[in-house]
Coordinates of C-alpha atoms and ligand atoms in Angstrom, one line a residue:
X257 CA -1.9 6.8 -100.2
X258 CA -0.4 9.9 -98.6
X259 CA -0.7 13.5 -100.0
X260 CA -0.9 16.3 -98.7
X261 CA -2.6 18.5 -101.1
X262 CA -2.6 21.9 -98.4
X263 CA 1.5 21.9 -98.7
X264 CA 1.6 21.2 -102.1
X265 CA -0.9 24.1 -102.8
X266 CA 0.7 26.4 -100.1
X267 CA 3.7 24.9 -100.5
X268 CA 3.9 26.9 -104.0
X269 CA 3.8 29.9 -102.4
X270 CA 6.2 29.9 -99.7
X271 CA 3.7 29.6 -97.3
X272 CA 3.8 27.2 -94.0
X273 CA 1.5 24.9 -92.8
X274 CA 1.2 22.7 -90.5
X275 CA -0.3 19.7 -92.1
X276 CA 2.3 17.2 -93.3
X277 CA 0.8 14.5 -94.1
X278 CA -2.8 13.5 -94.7
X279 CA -4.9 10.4 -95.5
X280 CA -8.6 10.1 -95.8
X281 CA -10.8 7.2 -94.3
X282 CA -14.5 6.2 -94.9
X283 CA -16.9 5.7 -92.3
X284 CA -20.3 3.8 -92.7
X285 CA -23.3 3.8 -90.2
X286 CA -26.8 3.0 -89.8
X287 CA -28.0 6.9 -89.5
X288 CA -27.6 6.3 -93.2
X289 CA -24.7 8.2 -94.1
X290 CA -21.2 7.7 -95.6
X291 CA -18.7 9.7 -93.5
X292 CA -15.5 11.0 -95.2
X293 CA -12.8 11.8 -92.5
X294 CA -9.0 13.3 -93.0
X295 CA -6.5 12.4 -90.7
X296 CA -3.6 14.8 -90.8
X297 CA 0.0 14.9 -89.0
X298 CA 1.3 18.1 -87.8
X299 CA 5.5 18.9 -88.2
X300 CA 5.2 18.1 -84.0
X301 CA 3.4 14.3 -84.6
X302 CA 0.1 15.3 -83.4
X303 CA -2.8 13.8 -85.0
X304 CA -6.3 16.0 -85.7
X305 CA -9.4 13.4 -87.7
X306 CA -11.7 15.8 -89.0
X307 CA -15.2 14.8 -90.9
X308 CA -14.4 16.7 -94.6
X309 CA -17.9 15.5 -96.2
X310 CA -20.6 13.4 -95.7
X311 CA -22.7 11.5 -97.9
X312 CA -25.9 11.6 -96.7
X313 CA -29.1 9.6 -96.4
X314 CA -27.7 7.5 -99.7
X315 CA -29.0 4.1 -98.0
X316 CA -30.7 3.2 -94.8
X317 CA -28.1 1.2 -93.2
X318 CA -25.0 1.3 -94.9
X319 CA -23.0 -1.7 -93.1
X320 CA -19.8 -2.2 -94.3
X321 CA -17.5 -0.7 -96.9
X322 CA -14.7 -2.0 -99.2
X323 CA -12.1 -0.4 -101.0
X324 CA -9.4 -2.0 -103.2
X325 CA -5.8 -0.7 -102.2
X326 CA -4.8 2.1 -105.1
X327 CA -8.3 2.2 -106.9
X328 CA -10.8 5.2 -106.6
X329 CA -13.4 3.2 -105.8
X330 CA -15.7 2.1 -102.3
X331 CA -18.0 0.2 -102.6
X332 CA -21.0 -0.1 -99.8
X333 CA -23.2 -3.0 -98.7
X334 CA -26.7 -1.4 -97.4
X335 CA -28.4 -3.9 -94.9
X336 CA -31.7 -2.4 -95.6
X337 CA -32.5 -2.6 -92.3
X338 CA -36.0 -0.7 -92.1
X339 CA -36.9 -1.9 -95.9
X340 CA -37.5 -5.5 -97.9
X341 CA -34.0 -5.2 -99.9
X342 CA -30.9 -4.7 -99.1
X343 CA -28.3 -2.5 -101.8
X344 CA -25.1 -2.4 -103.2
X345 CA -23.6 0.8 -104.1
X346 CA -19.9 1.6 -105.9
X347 CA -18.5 5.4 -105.0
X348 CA -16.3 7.3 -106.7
X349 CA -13.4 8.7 -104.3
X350 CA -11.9 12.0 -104.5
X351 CA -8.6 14.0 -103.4
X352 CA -10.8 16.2 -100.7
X353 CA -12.8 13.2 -99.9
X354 CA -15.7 13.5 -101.4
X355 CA -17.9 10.5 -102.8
X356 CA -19.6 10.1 -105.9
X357 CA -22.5 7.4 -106.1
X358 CA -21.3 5.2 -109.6
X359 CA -24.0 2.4 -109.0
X360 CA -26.5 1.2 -107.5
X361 CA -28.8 -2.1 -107.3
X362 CA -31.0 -3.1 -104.8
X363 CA -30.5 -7.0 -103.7
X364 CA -31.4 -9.5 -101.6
X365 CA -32.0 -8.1 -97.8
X366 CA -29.3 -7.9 -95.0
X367 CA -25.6 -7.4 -96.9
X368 CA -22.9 -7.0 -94.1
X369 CA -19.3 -7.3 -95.7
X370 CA -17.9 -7.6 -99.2
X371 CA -15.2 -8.8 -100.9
X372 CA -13.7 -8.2 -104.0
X373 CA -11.9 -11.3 -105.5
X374 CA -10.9 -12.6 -109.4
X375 CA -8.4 -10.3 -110.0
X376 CA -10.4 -7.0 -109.0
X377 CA -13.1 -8.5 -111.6
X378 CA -15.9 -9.3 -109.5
X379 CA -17.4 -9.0 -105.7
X380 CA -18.7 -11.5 -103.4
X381 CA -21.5 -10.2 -100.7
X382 CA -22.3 -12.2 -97.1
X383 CA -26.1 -11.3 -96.6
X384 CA -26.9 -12.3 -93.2
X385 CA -30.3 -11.0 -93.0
X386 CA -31.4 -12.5 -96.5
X387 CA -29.5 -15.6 -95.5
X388 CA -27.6 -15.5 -98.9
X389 CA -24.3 -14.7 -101.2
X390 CA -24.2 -12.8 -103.8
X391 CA -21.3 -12.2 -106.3
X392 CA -21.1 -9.1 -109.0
X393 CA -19.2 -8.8 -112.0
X394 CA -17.1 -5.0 -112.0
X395 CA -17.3 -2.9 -114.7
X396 CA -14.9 -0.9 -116.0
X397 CA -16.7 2.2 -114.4
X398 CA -16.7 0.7 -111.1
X399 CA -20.2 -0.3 -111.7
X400 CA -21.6 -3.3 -111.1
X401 CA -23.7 -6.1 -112.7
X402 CA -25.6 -9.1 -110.8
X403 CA -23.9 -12.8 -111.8
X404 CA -25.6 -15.1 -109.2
X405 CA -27.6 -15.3 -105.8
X406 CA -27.3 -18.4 -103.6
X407 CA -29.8 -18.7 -100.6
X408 CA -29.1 -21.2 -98.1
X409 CA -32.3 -22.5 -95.6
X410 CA -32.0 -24.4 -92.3
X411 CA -34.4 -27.6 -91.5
X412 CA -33.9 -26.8 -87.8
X413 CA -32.7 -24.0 -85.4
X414 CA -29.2 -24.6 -84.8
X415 CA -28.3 -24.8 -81.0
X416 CA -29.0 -21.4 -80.3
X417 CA -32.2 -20.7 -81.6
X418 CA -32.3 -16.9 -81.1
X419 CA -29.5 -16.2 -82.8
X420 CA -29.5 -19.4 -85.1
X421 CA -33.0 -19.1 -86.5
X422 CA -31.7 -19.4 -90.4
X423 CA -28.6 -19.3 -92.1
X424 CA -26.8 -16.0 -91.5
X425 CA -23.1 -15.5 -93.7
X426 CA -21.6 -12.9 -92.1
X427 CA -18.6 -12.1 -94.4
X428 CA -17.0 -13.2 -97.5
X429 CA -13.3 -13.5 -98.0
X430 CA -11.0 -14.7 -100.7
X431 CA -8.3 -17.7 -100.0
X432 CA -4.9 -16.3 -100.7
X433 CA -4.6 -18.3 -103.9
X434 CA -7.5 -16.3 -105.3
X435 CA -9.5 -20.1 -106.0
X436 CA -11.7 -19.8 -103.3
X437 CA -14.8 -18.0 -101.1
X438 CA -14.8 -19.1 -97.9
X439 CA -18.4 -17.6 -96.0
X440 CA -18.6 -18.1 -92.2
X441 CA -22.4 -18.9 -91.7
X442 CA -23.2 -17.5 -88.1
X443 CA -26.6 -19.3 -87.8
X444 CA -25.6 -22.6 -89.3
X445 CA -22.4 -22.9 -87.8
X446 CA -20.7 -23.5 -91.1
X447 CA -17.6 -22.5 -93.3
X448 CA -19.5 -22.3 -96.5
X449 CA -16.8 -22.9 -99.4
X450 CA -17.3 -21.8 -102.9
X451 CA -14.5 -22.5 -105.9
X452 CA -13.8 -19.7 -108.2
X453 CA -14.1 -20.1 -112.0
X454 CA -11.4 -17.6 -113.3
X455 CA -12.4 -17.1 -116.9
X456 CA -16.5 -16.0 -115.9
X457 CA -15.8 -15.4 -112.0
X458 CA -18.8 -17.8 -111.4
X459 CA -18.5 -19.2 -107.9
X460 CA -19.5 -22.9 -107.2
X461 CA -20.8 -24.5 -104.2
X462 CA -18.0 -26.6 -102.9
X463 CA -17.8 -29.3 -99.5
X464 CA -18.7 -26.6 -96.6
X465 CA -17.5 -27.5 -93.5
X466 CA -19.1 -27.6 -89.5
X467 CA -17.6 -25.6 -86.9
X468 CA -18.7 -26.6 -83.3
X469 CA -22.8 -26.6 -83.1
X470 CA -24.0 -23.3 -81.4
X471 CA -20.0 -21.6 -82.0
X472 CA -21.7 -19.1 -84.5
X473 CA -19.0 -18.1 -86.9
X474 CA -18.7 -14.5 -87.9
X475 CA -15.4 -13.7 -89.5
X476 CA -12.3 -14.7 -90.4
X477 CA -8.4 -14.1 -92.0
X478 CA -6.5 -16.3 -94.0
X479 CA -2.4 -16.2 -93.1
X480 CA 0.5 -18.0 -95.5
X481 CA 3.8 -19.1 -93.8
X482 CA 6.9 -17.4 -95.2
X483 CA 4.8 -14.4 -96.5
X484 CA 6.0 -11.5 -95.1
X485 CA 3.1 -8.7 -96.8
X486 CA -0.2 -10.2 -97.3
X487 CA -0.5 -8.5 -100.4
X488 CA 2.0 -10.5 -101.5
X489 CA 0.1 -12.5 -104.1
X490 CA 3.2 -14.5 -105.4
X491 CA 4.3 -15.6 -102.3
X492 CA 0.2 -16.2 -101.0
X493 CA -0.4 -18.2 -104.2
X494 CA 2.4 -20.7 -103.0
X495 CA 0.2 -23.1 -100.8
X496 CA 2.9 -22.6 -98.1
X497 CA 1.0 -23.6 -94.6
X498 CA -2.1 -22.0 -95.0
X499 CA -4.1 -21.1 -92.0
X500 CA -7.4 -19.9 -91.4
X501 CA -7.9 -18.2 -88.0
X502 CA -12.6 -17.8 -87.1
X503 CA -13.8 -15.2 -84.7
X504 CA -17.1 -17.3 -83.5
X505 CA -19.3 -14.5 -82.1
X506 CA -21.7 -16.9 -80.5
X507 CA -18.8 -18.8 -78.5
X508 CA -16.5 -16.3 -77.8
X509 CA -14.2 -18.6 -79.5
X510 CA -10.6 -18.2 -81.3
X511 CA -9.8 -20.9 -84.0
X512 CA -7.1 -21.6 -85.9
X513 CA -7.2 -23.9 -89.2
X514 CA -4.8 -25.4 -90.9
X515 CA -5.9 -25.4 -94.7
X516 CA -5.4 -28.0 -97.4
X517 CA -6.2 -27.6 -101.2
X518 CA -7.9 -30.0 -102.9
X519 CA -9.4 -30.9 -106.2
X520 CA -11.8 -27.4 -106.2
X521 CA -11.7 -28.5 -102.1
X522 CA -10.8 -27.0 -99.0
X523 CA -10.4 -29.0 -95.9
X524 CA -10.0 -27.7 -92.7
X525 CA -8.0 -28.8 -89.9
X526 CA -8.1 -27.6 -86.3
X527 CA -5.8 -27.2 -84.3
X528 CA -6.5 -24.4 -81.7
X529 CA -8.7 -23.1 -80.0
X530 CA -9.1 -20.1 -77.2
X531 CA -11.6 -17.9 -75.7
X532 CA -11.4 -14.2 -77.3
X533 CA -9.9 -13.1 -74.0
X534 CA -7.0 -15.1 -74.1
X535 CA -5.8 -15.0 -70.5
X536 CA -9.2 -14.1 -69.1
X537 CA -12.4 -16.0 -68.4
X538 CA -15.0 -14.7 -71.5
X539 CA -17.5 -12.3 -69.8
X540 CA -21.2 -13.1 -69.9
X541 CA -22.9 -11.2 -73.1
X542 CA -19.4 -10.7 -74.7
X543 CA -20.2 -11.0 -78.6
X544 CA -16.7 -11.3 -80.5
X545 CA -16.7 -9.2 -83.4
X546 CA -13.7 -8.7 -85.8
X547 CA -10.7 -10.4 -87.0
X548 CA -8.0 -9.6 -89.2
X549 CA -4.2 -10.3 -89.7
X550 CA -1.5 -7.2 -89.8
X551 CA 0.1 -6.4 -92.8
X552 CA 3.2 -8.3 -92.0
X553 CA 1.2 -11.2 -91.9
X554 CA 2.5 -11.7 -88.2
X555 CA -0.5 -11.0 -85.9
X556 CA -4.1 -12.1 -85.9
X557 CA -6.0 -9.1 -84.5
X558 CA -9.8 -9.3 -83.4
X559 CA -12.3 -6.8 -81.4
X560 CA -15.1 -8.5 -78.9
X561 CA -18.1 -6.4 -77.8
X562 CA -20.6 -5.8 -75.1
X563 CA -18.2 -6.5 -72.2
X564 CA -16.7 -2.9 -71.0
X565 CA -13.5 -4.5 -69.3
X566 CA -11.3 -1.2 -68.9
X567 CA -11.9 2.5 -68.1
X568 CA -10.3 5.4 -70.5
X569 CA -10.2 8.9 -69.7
X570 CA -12.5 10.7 -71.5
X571 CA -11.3 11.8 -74.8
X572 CA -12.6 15.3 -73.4
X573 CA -9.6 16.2 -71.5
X574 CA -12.1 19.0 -69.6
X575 CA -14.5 16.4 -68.6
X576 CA -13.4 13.6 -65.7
X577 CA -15.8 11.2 -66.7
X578 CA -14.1 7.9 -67.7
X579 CA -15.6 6.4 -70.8
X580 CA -16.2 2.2 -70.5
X581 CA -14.6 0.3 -73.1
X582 CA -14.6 -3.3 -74.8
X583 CA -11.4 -4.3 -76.0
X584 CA -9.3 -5.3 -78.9
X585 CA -7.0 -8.3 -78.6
X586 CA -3.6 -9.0 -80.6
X587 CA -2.1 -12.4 -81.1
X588 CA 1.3 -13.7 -82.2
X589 CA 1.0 -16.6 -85.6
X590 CA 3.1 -19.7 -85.3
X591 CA 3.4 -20.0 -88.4
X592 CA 5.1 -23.3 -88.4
X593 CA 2.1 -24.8 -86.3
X594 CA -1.0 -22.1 -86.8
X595 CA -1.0 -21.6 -83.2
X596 CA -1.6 -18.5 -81.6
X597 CA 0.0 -16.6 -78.7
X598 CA -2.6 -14.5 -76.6
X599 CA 0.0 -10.7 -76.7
X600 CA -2.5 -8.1 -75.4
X601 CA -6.3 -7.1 -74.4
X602 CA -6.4 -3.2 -75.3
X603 CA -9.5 -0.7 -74.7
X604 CA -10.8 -0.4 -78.3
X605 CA -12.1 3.4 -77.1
X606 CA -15.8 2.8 -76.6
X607 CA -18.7 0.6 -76.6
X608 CA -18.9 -2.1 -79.7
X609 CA -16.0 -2.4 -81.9
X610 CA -17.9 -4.0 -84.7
X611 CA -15.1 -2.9 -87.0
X612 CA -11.9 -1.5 -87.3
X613 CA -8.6 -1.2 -90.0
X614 CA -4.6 -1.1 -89.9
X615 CA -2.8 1.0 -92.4
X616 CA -0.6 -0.2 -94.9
X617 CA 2.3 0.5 -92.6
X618 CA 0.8 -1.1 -89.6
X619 CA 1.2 2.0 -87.4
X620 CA -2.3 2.8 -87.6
X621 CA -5.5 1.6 -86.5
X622 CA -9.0 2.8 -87.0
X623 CA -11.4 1.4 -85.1
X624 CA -15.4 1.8 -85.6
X625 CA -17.7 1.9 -82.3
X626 CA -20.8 1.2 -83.2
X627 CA -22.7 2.1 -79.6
X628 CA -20.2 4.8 -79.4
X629 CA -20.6 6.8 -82.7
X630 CA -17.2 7.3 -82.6
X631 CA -14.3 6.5 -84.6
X632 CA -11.2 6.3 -82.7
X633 CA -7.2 6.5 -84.2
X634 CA -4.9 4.5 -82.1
X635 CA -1.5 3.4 -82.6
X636 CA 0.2 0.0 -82.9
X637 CA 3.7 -1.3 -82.4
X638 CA 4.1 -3.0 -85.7
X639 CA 7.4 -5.0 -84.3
X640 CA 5.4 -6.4 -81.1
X641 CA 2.1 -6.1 -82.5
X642 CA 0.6 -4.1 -79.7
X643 CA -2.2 -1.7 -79.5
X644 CA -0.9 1.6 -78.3
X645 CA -2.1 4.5 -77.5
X646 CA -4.8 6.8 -78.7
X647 CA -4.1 9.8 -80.9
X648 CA -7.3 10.8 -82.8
X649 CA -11.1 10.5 -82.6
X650 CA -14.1 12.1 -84.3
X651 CA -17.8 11.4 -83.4
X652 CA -20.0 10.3 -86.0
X653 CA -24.0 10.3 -86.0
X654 CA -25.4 6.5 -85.8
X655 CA -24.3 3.4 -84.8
X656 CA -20.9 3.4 -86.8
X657 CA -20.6 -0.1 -88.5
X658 CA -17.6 0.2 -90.5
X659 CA -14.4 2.7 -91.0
X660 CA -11.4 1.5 -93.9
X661 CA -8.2 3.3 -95.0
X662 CA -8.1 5.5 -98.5
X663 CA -4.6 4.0 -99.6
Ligands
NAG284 C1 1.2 20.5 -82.4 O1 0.7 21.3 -83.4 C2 -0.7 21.4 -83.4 C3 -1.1 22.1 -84.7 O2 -0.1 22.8 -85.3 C4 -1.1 22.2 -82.2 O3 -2.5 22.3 -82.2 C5 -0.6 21.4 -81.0 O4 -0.9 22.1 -79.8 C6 0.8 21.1 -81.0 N1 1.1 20.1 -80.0 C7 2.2 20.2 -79.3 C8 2.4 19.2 -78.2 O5 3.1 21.1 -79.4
NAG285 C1 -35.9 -8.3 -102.2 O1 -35.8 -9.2 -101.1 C2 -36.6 -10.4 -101.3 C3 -36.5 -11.2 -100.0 O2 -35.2 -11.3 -99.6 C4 -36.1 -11.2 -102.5 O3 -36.9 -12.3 -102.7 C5 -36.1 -10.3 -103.7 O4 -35.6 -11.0 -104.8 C6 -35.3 -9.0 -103.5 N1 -35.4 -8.1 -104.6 C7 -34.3 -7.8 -105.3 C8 -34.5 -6.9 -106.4 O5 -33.2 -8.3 -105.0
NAG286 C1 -30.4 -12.3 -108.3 O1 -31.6 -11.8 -107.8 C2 -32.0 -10.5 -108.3 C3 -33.3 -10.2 -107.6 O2 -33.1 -10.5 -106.2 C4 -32.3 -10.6 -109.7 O3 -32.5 -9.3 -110.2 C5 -31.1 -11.1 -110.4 O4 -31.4 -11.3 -111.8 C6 -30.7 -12.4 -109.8 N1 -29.5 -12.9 -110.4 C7 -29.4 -14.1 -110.8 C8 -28.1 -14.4 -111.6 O5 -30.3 -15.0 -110.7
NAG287 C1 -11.2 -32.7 -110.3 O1 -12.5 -33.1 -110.2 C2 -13.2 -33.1 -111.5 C3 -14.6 -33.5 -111.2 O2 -15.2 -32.8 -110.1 C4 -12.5 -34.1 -112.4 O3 -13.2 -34.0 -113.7 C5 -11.1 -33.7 -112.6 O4 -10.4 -34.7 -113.4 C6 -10.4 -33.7 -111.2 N1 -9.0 -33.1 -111.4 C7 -8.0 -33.7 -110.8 C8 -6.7 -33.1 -111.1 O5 -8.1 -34.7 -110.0
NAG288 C1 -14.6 -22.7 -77.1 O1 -13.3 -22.9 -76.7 C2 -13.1 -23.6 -75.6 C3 -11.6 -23.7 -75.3 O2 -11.1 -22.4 -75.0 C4 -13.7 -25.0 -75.7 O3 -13.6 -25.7 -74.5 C5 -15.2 -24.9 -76.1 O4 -15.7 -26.2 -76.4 C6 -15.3 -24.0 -77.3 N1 -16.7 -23.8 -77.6 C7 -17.2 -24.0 -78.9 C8 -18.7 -23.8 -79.0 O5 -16.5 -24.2 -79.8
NAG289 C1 -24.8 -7.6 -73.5 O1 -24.6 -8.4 -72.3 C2 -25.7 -8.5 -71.5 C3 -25.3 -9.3 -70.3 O2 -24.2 -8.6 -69.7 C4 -26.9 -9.1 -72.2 O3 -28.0 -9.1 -71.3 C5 -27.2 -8.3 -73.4 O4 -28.2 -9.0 -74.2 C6 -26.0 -8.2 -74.3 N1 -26.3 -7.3 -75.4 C7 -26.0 -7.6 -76.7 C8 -26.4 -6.7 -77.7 O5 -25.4 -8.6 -77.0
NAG290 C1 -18.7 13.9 -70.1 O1 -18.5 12.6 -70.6 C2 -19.6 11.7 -70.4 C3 -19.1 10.3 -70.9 O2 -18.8 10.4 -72.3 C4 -20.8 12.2 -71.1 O3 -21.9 11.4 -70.9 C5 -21.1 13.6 -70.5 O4 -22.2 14.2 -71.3 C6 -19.9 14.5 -70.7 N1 -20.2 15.8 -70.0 C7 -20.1 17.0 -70.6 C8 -20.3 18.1 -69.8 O5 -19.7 17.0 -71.8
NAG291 C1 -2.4 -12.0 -69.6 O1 -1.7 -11.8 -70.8 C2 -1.1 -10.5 -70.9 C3 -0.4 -10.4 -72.2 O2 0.5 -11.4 -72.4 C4 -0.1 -10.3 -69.7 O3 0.4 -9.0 -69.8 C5 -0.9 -10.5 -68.4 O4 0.0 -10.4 -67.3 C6 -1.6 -11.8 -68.4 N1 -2.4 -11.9 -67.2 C7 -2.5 -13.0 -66.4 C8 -3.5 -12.9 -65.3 O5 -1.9 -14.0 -66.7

């Protein structure tokens, strides 16, 4: 949401100012601390981010933050890096940014990403570390209470042994219809697949299925044909082509699905895939990171690491020194095939964009980097689903892991 609470305040009075419009964002890193940033607009279109509170020291490693669209409420998985648990916390937002800790409860070690599914009654967590999923039912306080754990085991190292040494979901997302929790398992090179049982929110273990050994899935989107707003849940719920598209971190790899429902089943069909770079040969040490699909449900986006490809001018404008930057990558959606078209390789701002976030509109993207400890603001051609240029940035202490929209 926008407000603008300086102009309505000042705006009483007669007085000018230049803020016109205004939106917080939240930033999570491992220096332990929940950043609250603003992001204002000036009458001329300039962007200034500012850091407006900070929550400090709540956690050890927060990794990943979630927040519903139009409720007051983030929620934060702690990896628990340093300690034996891991934790997941619910915050109370606020108008000037501030956060209010609703909940807590430690869990099992190594929660990375969230998601909330059910109808906004309960969470699902990806613990890589603990090699587990957890799902939470939500309270009416935006608390939280435990429902079940699932820990998964490997009887061998997968193909990559350093990486693959035990089962390691990296994120949990909801199928458009709501039915389903889909898990990529980075260390057993698997889509884990759980059904949704509406009435108690319990999740059971459905068919998983095996991406390419040593691929080492990491995240993923889900995209409908014909659905022109992926909040859309009317038109998501109709089964129209359904597509899943993985980021593999391990293989550098772009996949596209196409998804079928069955009996409490998915099944997963390929039928693409590309290196993260589209265009260009994958760089050695390149770790893909992100993946998500624009609002208008016409672009798959992702973010790849450790591989510096362009130079930026310094965000300094007194100091010449060119700052290294991985990239972010935009791709058109077939949706009558799930096929993608490689658009554009941008610089992402800085070193490891482990993370980042589109506005509602589009416009807007926040992206997290993590080496960096920096959040950048650039914008995005929501017509040609291009990266554009950069109009903001704030540093923040830590390796940043995560930054999401207050809308
Ligand atoms: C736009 O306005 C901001 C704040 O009012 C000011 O700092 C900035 O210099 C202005 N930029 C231009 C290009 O006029
Ligand atoms: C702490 O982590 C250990 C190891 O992952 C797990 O067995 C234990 O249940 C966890 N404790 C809590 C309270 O989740
Ligand atoms: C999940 O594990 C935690 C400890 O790790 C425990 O407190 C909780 O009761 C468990 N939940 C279920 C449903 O087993
Ligand atoms: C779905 O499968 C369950 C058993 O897993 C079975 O009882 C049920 O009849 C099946 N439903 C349909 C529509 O096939
Ligand atoms: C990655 O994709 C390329 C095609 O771009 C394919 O040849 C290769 O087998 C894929 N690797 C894995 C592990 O999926
Ligand atoms: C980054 O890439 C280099 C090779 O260019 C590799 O040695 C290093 O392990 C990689 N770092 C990470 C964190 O992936
Ligand atoms: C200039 O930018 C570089 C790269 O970000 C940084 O390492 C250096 O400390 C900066 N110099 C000054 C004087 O701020
Ligand atoms: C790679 O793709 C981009 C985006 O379509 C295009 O601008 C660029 O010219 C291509 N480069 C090569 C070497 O084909």
């Amino acid at each position: 949401m926008y407000y603008s609470p300086l102009r309505l305040a000042l705006g009483g009075l007669g007085l000018v100012t230049s803020s016109a419009l205004a939106t917080n964002l939240y930033v999570s890193s491992y220096s332990g601390d929940i950043t609250s940033l603003r992001l204002s607009q000036s009458d001329n279109g300039s962007y200034a981010l500012a850091v407006v509170a900070t929550n400090r020291g709540s956690a050890p490693s927060p990794a990943w933050l979630e927040k519903e669209p139009g409720k007051g409420v983030v929620y934060c998985m702690d990896e628990g890096l340093p300690v034996p648990n891991g934790s997941i916390s619910s915050y109370r937002t606020s108008p000037c940014g501030e956060l209010t800790l609703i909940d807590r409860h430690t869990t099992i070690s190594g929660p990375v990403s969230s998601v909330v599914y059910n109808k906004g009654k309960a969470m699902a967590a990806a613990h890589y570390g603990g090699s587990a999923v957890t799902t939470w039912n939500i309270l009416p306080t935006g608390g939280l209470s435990p429902l079940q754990n699932f820990t998964f085991k490997l009887s061998a190292p997968g193909t990559n042994p350093g990486r693959q040494d035990a089962p390691h979901p990296h994120e949990a997302i909801v199928d458009p219809t709501d039915s389903f929790i889909i898990v990529p398992d980075l260390g057993a090179d698997l889509l884990r697949v759980f059904s949704i049982d509406p009435a108690t929110s319990a999740l059971t273990p459905s068919k998983s299925f095996s991406t390419p050994p040593g691929s080492g899935p990491r995240h993923g989107a889900f995209s409908v044909s014909g659905c022109a707003d992926i909040k859309n849940q009317e038109c998501l719920a109709s089964k129209a082509d359904t597509y899943f598209f993985v980021v593999s971190e391990i293989s550098n790899n772009v996949t596209s699905y196409k998804v079928t429902y069955g009996n409490k089943t998915l099944d997963f069909t390929e039928v693409f895939t590309t290196g993260i770079y589209g265009n260009q040969t994958t760089p050695v040490g390149a770790a893909a990171g992100e993946a998500l699909i624009s609002p208008d449900n016409k672009f798959l986006l992702t973010s790849s690491r450790n591989a510096t490809l362009f130079s930026i001018p310094n965000f300094d404008s007194t100091n010449s020194t060119k700052i290294p930057s991985d990239t972010l990558q935009s791709w058109s959606i077939d949706h009558t095939t799930g096929k993608l078209s490689f658009r554009q390789s941008a610089p992402a701002g800085g070193s490891f964009p482990r993370q980042f976030s589109v506005n509602q509109k589009g416009t807007l993207v926040a992206v997290g980097l993590q080496l960096s400890s920096r959040v950048v603001i650039m914008e995005r051609n929501p017509s040609d689903g291009t990266f554009g240029k950069f109009v903001a940035e704030v540093g923040v202490t830590g390796d940043v892991t995560s930054v999401i929209w207050d809308e």
